[in-house]
XYZ file of C-alpha atoms in Angstrom:
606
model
C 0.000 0.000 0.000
C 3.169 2.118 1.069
C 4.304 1.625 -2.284
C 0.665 2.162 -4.065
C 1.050 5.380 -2.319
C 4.110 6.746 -3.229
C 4.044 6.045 -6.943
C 0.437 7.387 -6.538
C 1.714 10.886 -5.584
C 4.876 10.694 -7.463
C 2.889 10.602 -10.650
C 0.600 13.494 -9.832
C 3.380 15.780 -9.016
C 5.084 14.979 -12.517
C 1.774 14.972 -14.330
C 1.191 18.638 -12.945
C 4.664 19.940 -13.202
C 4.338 18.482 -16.761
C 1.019 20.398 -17.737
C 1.348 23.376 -15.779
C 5.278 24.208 -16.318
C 5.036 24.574 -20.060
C 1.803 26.279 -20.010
C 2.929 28.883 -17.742
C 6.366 29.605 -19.672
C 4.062 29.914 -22.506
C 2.375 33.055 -21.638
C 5.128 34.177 -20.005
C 4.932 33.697 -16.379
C 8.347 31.687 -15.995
C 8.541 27.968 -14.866
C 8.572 28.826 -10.911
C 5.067 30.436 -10.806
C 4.381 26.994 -13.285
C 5.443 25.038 -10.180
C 3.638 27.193 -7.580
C 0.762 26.785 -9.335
C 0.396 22.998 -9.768
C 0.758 22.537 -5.929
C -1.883 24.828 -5.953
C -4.359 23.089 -7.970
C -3.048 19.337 -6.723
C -3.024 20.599 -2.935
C -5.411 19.635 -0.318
C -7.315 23.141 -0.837
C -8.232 22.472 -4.310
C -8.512 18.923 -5.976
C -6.922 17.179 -2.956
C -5.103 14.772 -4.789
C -1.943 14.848 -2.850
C -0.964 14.076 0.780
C 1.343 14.691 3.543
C 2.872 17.593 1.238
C 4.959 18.620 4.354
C 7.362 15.550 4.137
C 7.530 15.493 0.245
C 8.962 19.510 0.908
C 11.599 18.263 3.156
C 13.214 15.947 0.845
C 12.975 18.079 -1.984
C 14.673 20.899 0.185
C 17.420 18.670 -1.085
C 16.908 20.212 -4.652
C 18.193 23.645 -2.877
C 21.102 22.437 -1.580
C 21.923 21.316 -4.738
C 21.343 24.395 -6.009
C 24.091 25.827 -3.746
C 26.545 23.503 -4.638
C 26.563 24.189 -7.934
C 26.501 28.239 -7.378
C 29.780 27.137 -5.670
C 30.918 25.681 -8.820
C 30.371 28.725 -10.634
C 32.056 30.898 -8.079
C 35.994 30.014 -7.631
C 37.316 31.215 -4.821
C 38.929 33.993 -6.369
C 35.337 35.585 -7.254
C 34.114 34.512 -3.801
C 37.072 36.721 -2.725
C 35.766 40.029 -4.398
C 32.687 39.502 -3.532
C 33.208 39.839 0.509
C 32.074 43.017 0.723
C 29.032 42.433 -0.494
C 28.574 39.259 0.640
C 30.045 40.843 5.003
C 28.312 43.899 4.226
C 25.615 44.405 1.722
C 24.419 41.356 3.244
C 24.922 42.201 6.759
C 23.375 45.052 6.670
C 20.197 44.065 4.572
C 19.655 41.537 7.437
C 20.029 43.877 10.618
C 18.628 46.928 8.720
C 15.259 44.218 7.815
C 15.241 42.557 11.401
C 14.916 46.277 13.124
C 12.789 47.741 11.174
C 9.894 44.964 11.224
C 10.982 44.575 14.915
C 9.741 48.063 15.285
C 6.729 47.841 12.746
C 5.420 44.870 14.753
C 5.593 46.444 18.238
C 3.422 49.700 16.721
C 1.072 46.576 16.000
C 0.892 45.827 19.522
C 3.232 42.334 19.428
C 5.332 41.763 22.217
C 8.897 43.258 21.819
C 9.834 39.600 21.889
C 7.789 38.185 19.363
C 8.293 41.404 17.389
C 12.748 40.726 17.211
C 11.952 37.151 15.996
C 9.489 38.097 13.561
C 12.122 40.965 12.078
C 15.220 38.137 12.259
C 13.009 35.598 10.172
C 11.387 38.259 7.937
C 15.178 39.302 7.318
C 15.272 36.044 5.022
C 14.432 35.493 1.280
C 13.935 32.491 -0.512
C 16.546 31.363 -2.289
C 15.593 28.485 -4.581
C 12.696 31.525 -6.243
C 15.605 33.984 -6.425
C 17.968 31.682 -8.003
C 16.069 30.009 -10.336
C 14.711 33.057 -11.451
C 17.823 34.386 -12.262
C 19.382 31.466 -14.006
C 16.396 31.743 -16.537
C 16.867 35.036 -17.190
C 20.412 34.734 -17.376
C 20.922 37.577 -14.579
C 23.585 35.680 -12.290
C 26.649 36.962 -13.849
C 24.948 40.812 -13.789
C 26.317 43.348 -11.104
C 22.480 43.061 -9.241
C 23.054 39.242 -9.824
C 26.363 39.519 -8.079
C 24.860 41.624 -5.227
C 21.927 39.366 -4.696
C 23.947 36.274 -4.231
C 25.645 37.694 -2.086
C 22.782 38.570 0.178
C 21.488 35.093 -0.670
C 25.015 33.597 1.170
C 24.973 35.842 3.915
C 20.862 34.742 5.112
C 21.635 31.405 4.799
C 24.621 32.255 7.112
C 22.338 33.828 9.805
C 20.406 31.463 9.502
C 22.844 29.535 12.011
C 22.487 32.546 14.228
C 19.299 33.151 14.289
C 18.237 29.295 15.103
C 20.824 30.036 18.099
C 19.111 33.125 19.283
C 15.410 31.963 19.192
C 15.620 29.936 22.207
C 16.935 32.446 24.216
C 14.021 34.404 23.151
C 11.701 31.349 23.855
C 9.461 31.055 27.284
C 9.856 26.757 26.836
C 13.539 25.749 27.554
C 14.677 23.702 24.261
C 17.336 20.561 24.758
C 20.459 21.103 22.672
C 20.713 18.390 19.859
C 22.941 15.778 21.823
C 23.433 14.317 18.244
C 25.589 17.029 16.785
C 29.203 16.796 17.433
C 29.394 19.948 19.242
C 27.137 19.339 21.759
C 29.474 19.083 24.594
C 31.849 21.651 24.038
C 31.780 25.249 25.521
C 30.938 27.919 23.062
C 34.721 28.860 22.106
C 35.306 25.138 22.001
C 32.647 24.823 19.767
C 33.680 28.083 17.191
C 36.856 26.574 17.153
C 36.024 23.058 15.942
C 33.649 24.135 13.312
C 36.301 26.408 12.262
C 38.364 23.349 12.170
C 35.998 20.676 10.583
C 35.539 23.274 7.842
C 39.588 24.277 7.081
C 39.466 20.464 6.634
C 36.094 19.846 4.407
C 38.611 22.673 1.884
C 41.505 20.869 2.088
C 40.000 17.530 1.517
C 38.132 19.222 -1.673
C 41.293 20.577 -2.794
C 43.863 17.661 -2.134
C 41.557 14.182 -2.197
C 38.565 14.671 -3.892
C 40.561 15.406 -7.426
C 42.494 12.601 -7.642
C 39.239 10.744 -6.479
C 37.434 11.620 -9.016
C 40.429 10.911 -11.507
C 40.389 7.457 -10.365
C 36.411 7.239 -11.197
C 36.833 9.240 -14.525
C 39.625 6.692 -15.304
C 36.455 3.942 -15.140
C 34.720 5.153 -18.024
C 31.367 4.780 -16.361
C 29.098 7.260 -16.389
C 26.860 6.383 -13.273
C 29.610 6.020 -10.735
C 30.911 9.689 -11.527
C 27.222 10.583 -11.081
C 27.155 8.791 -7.934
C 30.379 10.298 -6.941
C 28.616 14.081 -7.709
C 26.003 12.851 -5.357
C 28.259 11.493 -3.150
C 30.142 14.640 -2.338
C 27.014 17.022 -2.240
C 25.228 14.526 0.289
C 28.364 14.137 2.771
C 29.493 17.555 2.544
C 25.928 18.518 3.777
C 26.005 15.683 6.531
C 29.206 17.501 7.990
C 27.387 20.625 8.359
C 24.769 19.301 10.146
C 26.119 17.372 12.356
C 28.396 20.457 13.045
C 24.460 21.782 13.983
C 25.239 24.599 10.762
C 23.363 24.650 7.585
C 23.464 21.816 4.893
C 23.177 24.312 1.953
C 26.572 26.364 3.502
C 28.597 22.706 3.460
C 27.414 22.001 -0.379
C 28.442 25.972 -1.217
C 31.681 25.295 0.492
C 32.346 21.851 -1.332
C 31.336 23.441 -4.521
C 33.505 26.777 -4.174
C 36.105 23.971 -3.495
C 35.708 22.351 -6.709
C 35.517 25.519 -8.676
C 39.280 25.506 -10.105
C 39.394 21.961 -10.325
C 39.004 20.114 -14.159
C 35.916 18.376 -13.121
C 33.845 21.123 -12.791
C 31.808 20.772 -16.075
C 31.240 17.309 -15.350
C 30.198 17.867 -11.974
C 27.045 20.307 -13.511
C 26.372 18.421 -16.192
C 25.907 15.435 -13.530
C 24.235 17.311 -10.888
C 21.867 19.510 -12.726
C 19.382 17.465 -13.669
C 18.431 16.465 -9.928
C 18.514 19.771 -8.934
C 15.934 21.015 -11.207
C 13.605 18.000 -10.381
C 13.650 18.128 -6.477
C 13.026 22.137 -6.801
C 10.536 21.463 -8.753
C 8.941 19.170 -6.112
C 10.211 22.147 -3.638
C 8.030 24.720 -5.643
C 4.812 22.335 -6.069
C 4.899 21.429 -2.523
C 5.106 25.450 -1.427
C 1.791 25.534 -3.206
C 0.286 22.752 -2.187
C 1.025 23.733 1.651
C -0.792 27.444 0.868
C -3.570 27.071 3.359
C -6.615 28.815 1.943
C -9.158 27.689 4.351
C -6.788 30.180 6.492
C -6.943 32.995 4.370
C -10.540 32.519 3.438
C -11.169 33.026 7.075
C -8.893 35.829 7.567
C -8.178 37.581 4.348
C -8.128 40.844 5.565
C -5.361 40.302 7.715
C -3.279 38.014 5.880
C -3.570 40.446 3.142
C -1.931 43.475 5.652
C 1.071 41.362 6.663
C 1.567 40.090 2.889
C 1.412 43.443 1.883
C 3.420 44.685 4.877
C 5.988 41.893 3.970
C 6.563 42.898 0.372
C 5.949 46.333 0.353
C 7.956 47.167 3.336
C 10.901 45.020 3.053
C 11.010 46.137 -0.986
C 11.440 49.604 0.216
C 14.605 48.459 2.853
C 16.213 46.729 0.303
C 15.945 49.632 -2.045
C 17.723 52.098 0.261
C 20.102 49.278 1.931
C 21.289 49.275 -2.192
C 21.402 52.877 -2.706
C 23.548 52.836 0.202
C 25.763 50.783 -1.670
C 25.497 53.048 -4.448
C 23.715 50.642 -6.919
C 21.653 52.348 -9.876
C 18.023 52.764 -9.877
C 16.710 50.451 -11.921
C 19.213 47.412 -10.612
C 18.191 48.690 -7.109
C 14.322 48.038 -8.019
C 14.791 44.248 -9.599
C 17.178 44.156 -6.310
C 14.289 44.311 -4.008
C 11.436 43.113 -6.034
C 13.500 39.614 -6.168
C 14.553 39.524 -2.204
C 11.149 41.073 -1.126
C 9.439 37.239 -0.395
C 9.838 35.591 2.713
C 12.219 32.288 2.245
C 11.366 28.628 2.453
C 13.164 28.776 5.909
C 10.738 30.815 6.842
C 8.519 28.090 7.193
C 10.984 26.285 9.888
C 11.734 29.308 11.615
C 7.943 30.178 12.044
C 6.740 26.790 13.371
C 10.376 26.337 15.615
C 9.396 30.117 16.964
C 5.681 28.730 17.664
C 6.883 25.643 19.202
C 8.907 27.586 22.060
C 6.125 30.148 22.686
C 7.427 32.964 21.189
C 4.340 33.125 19.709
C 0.684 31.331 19.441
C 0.645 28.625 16.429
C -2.253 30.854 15.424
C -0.259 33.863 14.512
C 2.911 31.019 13.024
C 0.086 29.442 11.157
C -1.129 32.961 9.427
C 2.938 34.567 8.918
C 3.068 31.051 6.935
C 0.159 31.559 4.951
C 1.526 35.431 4.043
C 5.167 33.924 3.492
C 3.924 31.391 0.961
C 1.612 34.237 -1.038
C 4.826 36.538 -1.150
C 6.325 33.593 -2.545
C 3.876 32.993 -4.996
C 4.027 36.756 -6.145
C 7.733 36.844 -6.644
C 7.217 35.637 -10.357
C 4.360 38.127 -11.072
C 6.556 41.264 -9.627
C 9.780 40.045 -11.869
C 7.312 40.058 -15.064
C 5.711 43.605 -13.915
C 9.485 44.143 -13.588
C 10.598 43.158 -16.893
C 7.255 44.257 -18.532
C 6.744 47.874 -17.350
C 9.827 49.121 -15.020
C 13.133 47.915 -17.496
C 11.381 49.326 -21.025
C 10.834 52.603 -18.823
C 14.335 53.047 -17.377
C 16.213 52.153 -20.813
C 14.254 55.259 -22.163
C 15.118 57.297 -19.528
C 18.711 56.251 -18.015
C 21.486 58.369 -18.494
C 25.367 59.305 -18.135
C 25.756 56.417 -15.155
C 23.384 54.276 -15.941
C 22.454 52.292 -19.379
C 21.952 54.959 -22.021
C 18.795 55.674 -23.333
C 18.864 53.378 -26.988
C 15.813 54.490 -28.815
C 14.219 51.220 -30.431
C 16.504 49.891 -32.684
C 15.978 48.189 -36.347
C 19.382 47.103 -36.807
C 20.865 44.425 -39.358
C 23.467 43.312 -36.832
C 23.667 43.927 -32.977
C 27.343 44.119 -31.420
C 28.501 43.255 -27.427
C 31.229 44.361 -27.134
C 33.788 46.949 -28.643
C 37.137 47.273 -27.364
C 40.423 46.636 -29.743
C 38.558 43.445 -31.336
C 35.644 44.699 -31.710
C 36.502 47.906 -32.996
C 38.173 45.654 -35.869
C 34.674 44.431 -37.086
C 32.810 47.519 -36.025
C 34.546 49.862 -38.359
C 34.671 47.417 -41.760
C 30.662 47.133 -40.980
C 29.873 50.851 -40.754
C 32.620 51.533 -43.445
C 30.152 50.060 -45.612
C 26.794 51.305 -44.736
C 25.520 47.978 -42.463
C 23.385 49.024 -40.076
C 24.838 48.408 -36.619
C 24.121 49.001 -33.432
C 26.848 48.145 -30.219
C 26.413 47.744 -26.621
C 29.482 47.456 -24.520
C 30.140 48.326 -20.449
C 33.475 50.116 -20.506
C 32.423 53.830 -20.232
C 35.422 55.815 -20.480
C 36.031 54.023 -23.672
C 32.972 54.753 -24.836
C 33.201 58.631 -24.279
C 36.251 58.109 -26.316
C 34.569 56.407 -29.371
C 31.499 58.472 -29.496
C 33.827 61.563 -29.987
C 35.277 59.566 -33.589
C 31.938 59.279 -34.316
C 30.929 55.894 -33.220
C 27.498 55.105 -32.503
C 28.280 52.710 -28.897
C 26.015 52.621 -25.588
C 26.566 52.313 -22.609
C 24.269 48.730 -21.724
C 25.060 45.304 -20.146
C 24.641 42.573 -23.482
C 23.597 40.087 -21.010
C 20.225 41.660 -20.461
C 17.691 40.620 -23.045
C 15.894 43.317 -22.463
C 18.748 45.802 -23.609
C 18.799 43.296 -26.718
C 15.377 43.533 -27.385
C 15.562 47.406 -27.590
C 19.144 47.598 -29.308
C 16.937 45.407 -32.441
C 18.164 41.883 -31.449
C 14.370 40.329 -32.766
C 14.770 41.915 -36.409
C 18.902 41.569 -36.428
C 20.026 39.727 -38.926
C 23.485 39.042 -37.342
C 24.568 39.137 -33.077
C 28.563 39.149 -33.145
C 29.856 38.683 -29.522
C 33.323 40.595 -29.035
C 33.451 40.937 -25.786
C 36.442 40.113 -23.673
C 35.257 37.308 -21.370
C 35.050 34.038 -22.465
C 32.250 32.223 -20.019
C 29.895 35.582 -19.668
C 30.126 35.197 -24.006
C 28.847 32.112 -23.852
C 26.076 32.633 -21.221
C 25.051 35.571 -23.393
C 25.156 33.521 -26.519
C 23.245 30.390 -24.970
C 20.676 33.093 -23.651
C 20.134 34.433 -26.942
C 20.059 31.238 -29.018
C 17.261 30.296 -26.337
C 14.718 33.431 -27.017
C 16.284 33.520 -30.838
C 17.388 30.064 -31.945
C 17.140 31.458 -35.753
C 19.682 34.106 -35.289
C 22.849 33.861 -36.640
C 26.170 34.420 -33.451
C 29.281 34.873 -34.252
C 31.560 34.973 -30.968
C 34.877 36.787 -30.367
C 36.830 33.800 -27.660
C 40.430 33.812 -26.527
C 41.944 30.484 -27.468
C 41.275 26.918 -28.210
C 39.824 25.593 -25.471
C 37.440 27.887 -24.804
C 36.668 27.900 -28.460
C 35.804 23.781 -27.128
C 33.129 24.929 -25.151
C 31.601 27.098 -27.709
C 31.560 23.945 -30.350
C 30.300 21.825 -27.639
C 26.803 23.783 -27.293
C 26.737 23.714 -30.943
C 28.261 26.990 -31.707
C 30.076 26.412 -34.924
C 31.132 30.291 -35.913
C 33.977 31.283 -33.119
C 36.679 33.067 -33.850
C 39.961 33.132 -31.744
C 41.087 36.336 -31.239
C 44.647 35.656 -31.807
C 44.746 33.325 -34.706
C 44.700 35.137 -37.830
C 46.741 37.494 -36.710
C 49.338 34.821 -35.834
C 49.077 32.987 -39.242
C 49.897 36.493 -40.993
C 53.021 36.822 -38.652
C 54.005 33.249 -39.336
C 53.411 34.226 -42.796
C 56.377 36.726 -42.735
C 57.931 34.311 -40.397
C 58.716 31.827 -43.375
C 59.010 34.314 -45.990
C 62.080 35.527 -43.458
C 63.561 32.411 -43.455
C 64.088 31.631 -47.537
C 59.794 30.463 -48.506
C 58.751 31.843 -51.814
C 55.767 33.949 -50.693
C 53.435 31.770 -52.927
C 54.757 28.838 -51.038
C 54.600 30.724 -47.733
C 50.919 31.308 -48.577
C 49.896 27.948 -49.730
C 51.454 26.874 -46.320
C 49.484 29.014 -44.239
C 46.418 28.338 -45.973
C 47.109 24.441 -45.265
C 48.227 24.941 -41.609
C 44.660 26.915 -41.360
C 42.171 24.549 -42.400
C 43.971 21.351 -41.104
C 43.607 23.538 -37.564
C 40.362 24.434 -37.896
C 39.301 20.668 -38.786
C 40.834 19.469 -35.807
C 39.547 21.917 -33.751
C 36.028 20.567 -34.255
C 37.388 17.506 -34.040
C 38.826 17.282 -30.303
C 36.253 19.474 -28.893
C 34.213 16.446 -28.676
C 37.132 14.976 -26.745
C 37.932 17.855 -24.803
C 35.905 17.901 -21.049
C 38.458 18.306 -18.331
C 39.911 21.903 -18.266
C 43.395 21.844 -17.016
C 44.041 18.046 -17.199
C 43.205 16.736 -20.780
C 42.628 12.660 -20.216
C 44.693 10.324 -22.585
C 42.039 9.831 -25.152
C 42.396 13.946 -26.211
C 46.259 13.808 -25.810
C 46.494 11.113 -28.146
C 44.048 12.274 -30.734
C 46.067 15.637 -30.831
C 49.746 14.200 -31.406
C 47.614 12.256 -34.470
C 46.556 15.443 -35.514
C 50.027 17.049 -35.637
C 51.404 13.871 -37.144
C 48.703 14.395 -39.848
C 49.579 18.058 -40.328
C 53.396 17.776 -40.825
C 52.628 14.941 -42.843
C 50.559 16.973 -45.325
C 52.937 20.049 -44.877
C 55.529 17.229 -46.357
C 53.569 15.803 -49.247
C 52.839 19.100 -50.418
C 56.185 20.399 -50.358
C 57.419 17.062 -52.126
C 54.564 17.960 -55.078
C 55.639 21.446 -55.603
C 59.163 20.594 -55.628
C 59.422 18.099 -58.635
């Protein structure tokens, strides 16, 4: 019957994620809403078709800590590094500035000072599987505002461990300390130093034992024990944490960071991703299914005061906490639209509040009612967002923020324009084609405007900027911009809304020319190569080639390159330590080319 059950429930959560996901993406509301909305119509409040939804959104909490590892992927520790101050102090003081200011908003509404401070501390929190997945569609993460909200994002789920310690102390029923976690017994600096420990050693074991681990696996061949191994590592490195009593999703972030530098990292994603997006999808579904509406059809008044007190009021926080830090306008406003929810630790932190009498389970049961609805809204403000705010503040921006491009109908749209693109810029407008350039780098663009060159000042990885700089009638997008990975994010993001459009990208050398061939971009140039092959032109021309035989040379060398380049990219997948199969397919491929060099000479010389 157990079994009956669980297949039972498993296949109405996929049938609804399958209906309602795509439906919702159609007109435009994003898969998370999708997801919030299936629970919705599945949960016990509507067809009732689902059960014990509470358990089902603890083990897909698992698809957020997944989540976190692989943001840790993404960020190496050298980007974790830049981002401290916004991660010790944008962060820092979203939370206290948030915690205070509902702490005083809920004592004018006659709570206890109390229940008031623990209301503020868990308010202070935004939910980070929403936030993230929202901007991984939208391809914001790499963005300055997608910087600075991930860095908020790390710094709640770092107070989360203090707040869960202050709570009790707040608490009128005395709570027993987890006897299971390992520092139970110790004294409070006994403790700070031993989870300082246990973590210097989770880094060094990611750095020094899980590489050649996973060289050993990789060395297997199979597929499903590096998979395992993926697993593997997310699952212990969260079973450290808490039995350390800290938060799973900081041990996976940690591991990740870890493996950031390391030449598994692609493999790692490719493995991990496809969990992730499954269990948050079960996270999102079961956040709607767990929306009581009896509740708020009994109390909608009120509920609707503390939803609106929740978004409204800790939207306009977050708005001046980033003007404080000197962020533009309009990044400032999609800044605290995104963190304006309550988080899906809300949910703990209400019922673990109510449990120690901090406050009745009437009011928990009503702040988690008004925490899931924010939740639910998040989706709908980012589409009011991208719908009526962005179109508004491209028009109107100015000097330090985007310029204001007047709706563009453009035959080919440009990111980037620095000393390569300036290359392909100028032969374009020499002759008449229609183009329009976005690039980030304005002193350089204060520069170029004064010679006559028609650049603004706008991020290429916003579609929206796109959109308006004539991306949907373009005939051509050329990528010249001067960093590799955020190239290929933008491409990938444009081949998504535009798969018809025709990229050509601007990429530093061969292998990350690999990656571009590997998502099926075939036109990428390396920005060094031609210019190369005409100095190793006059190379052999120095040293006694005729320059017809110089040329014919080149012109060999050239496409026997660019054969093999498409060639080993399929071979190519671990940055920094190519395995045997690669290393032997590219001495083949030199052998071939000085082979051909040899039989051509030979039939030009007799």
């Amino acid at each position: 019957m157990e079994y009956k059950d669980f297949f039972y429930q498993a296949a109405i959560y996929l049938l609804a994620a399958v209906l309602a996901v795509p439906l919702a993406k159609r007109l435009g509301f994003g898969s998370v809403l999708g997801y919030l909305i299936a629970g919705i119509i599945i949960g016990p409040f509507v067809l009732g078709t689902v059960g014990n939804t509470e358990s089902i959104m603890h083990f897909a909490e698992f698809g957020v800590t997944l989540m976190l590892f692989l943001i840790g992927l993404e960020l190496r520790p050298a980007a974790l590094w830049r981002l401290r101050s916004q991660i010790f102090g944008l962060g820092l003081i979203q939370v206290l500035a948030t915690t205070l200011a509902f702490t005083g908003v809920f004592i004018l509404l006659d709570f206890s000072f109390v229940s008031s401070f623990a209301i503020g501390m868990i308010f202070s929190l935004s939910s980070t599987a929403i936030v993230l997945q929202i901007f991984t569609e939208k391809g914001w993460n790499r963005s300055p505002v997608g910087e600075a909200t991930l860095s908020v994002l790390l710094f709640q789920d770092l107070a989360i461990i203090p707040i869960l310690a202050i709570l009790p102390l707040l608490g009128y029923q005395v709570l027993i300390e987890d006897p299971h976690t390992l520092t139970a017994k110790l004294s409070g600096w006994h403790q700070a130093l031993f989870t300082i420990g246990v973590i210097a050693a989770l880094i060094i074991a990611g750095r020094f034992l899980l590489r050649p681990l996973f060289r050993f696996i990789a060395n297997s061949n199979l597929r499903e024990i590096f998979t395992a191994a993926s697993l593997l590592v997310v699952i212990a490195s969260a079973l450290v944490m808490q039995a350390l009593g800290l938060s799973a999703a900081l041990g996976t972030f940690l591991a990740g960071a870890v493996l950031a530098e390391s030449e598994y990292r692609h493999e790692l994603e490719a493995d991990i991703e496809p969990f992730k997006g499954l269990l948050l999808g079960i996270f999102f579904i079961s956040v709607g299914a767990n929306i009581n509406f009896s509740l708020i059809y009994h109390n909608p008044i009120l509920i609707l005061k503390i939803v609106t007190l929740l978004l409204v009021f800790k939207a306009m926080i977050l708005f001046a906490v980033a003007k404080v830090f000197k962020i533009n306008t309009q990044n400032s406003l999609l800044f605290s639209l995104t963190l304006a929810q309550g988080g899906e630790f809300c949910f703990v932190l209400l019922s673990f509040a109510a449990g120690i009498k901090i406050f009745s389970n009437e009011t928990a049961a009503l702040l988690i009612a008004a925490v899931a609805i924010s939740m639910l809204l998040t989706p709908l403000m980012i589409i009011f967002y991208e719908k009526v705010l962005a179109p508004y503040f491209v028009r109107s921006q100015k000097d330090t923020d985007f310029d204001n491009i007047e709706q563009q109908k453009s035959t080919v749209v440009m990111a980037g324009f620095g000393r390569f693109g300036q290359i392909i810029g100028r032969l374009l407008i020499a002759n008449k084609i229609k183009t329009t350039v976005l690039d980030l780098d304005a002193e350089a663009i204060a520069i170029l405007r004064q010679f006559g060159f028609k650049v603004y000042y706008g991020d290429a990885s916003r579609m929206d900027l796109l959109e308006i700089a004539g991306i949907k009638n373009a005939s051509l997008f050329i990528i010249a911009i001067d960093d590799s990975e955020k190239a290929l994010e933008i491409a990938k993001q444009v081949r998504k809304h535009y798969p018809d459009l025709k990229i050509l990208a601007r990429v530093h050398g061969r292998t990350q020319a690999y990656d571009f061939l590997k998502n099926d971009f075939n036109h990428v140039y390396r920005e060094t190569f031609d210019s190369s092959l005409a100095m190793g032109l006059d190379a052999l021309q120095s040293l006694g080639f005729d320059q017809e035989q110089a040329e014919r040379m080149v012109k060999l060398f050239k496409e026997h390159d660019e054969a093999s380049l498409a060639h080993l990219s399929k071979l190519y997948n671990r940055p920094g330590q190519p395995d045997q199969a690669y290393i032997n397919e590219a001495r083949k491929s030199r052998k071939n080319l000085e082979d051909a060099m040899m039989a051509d000479r030979e039939k030009h010389s007799s």
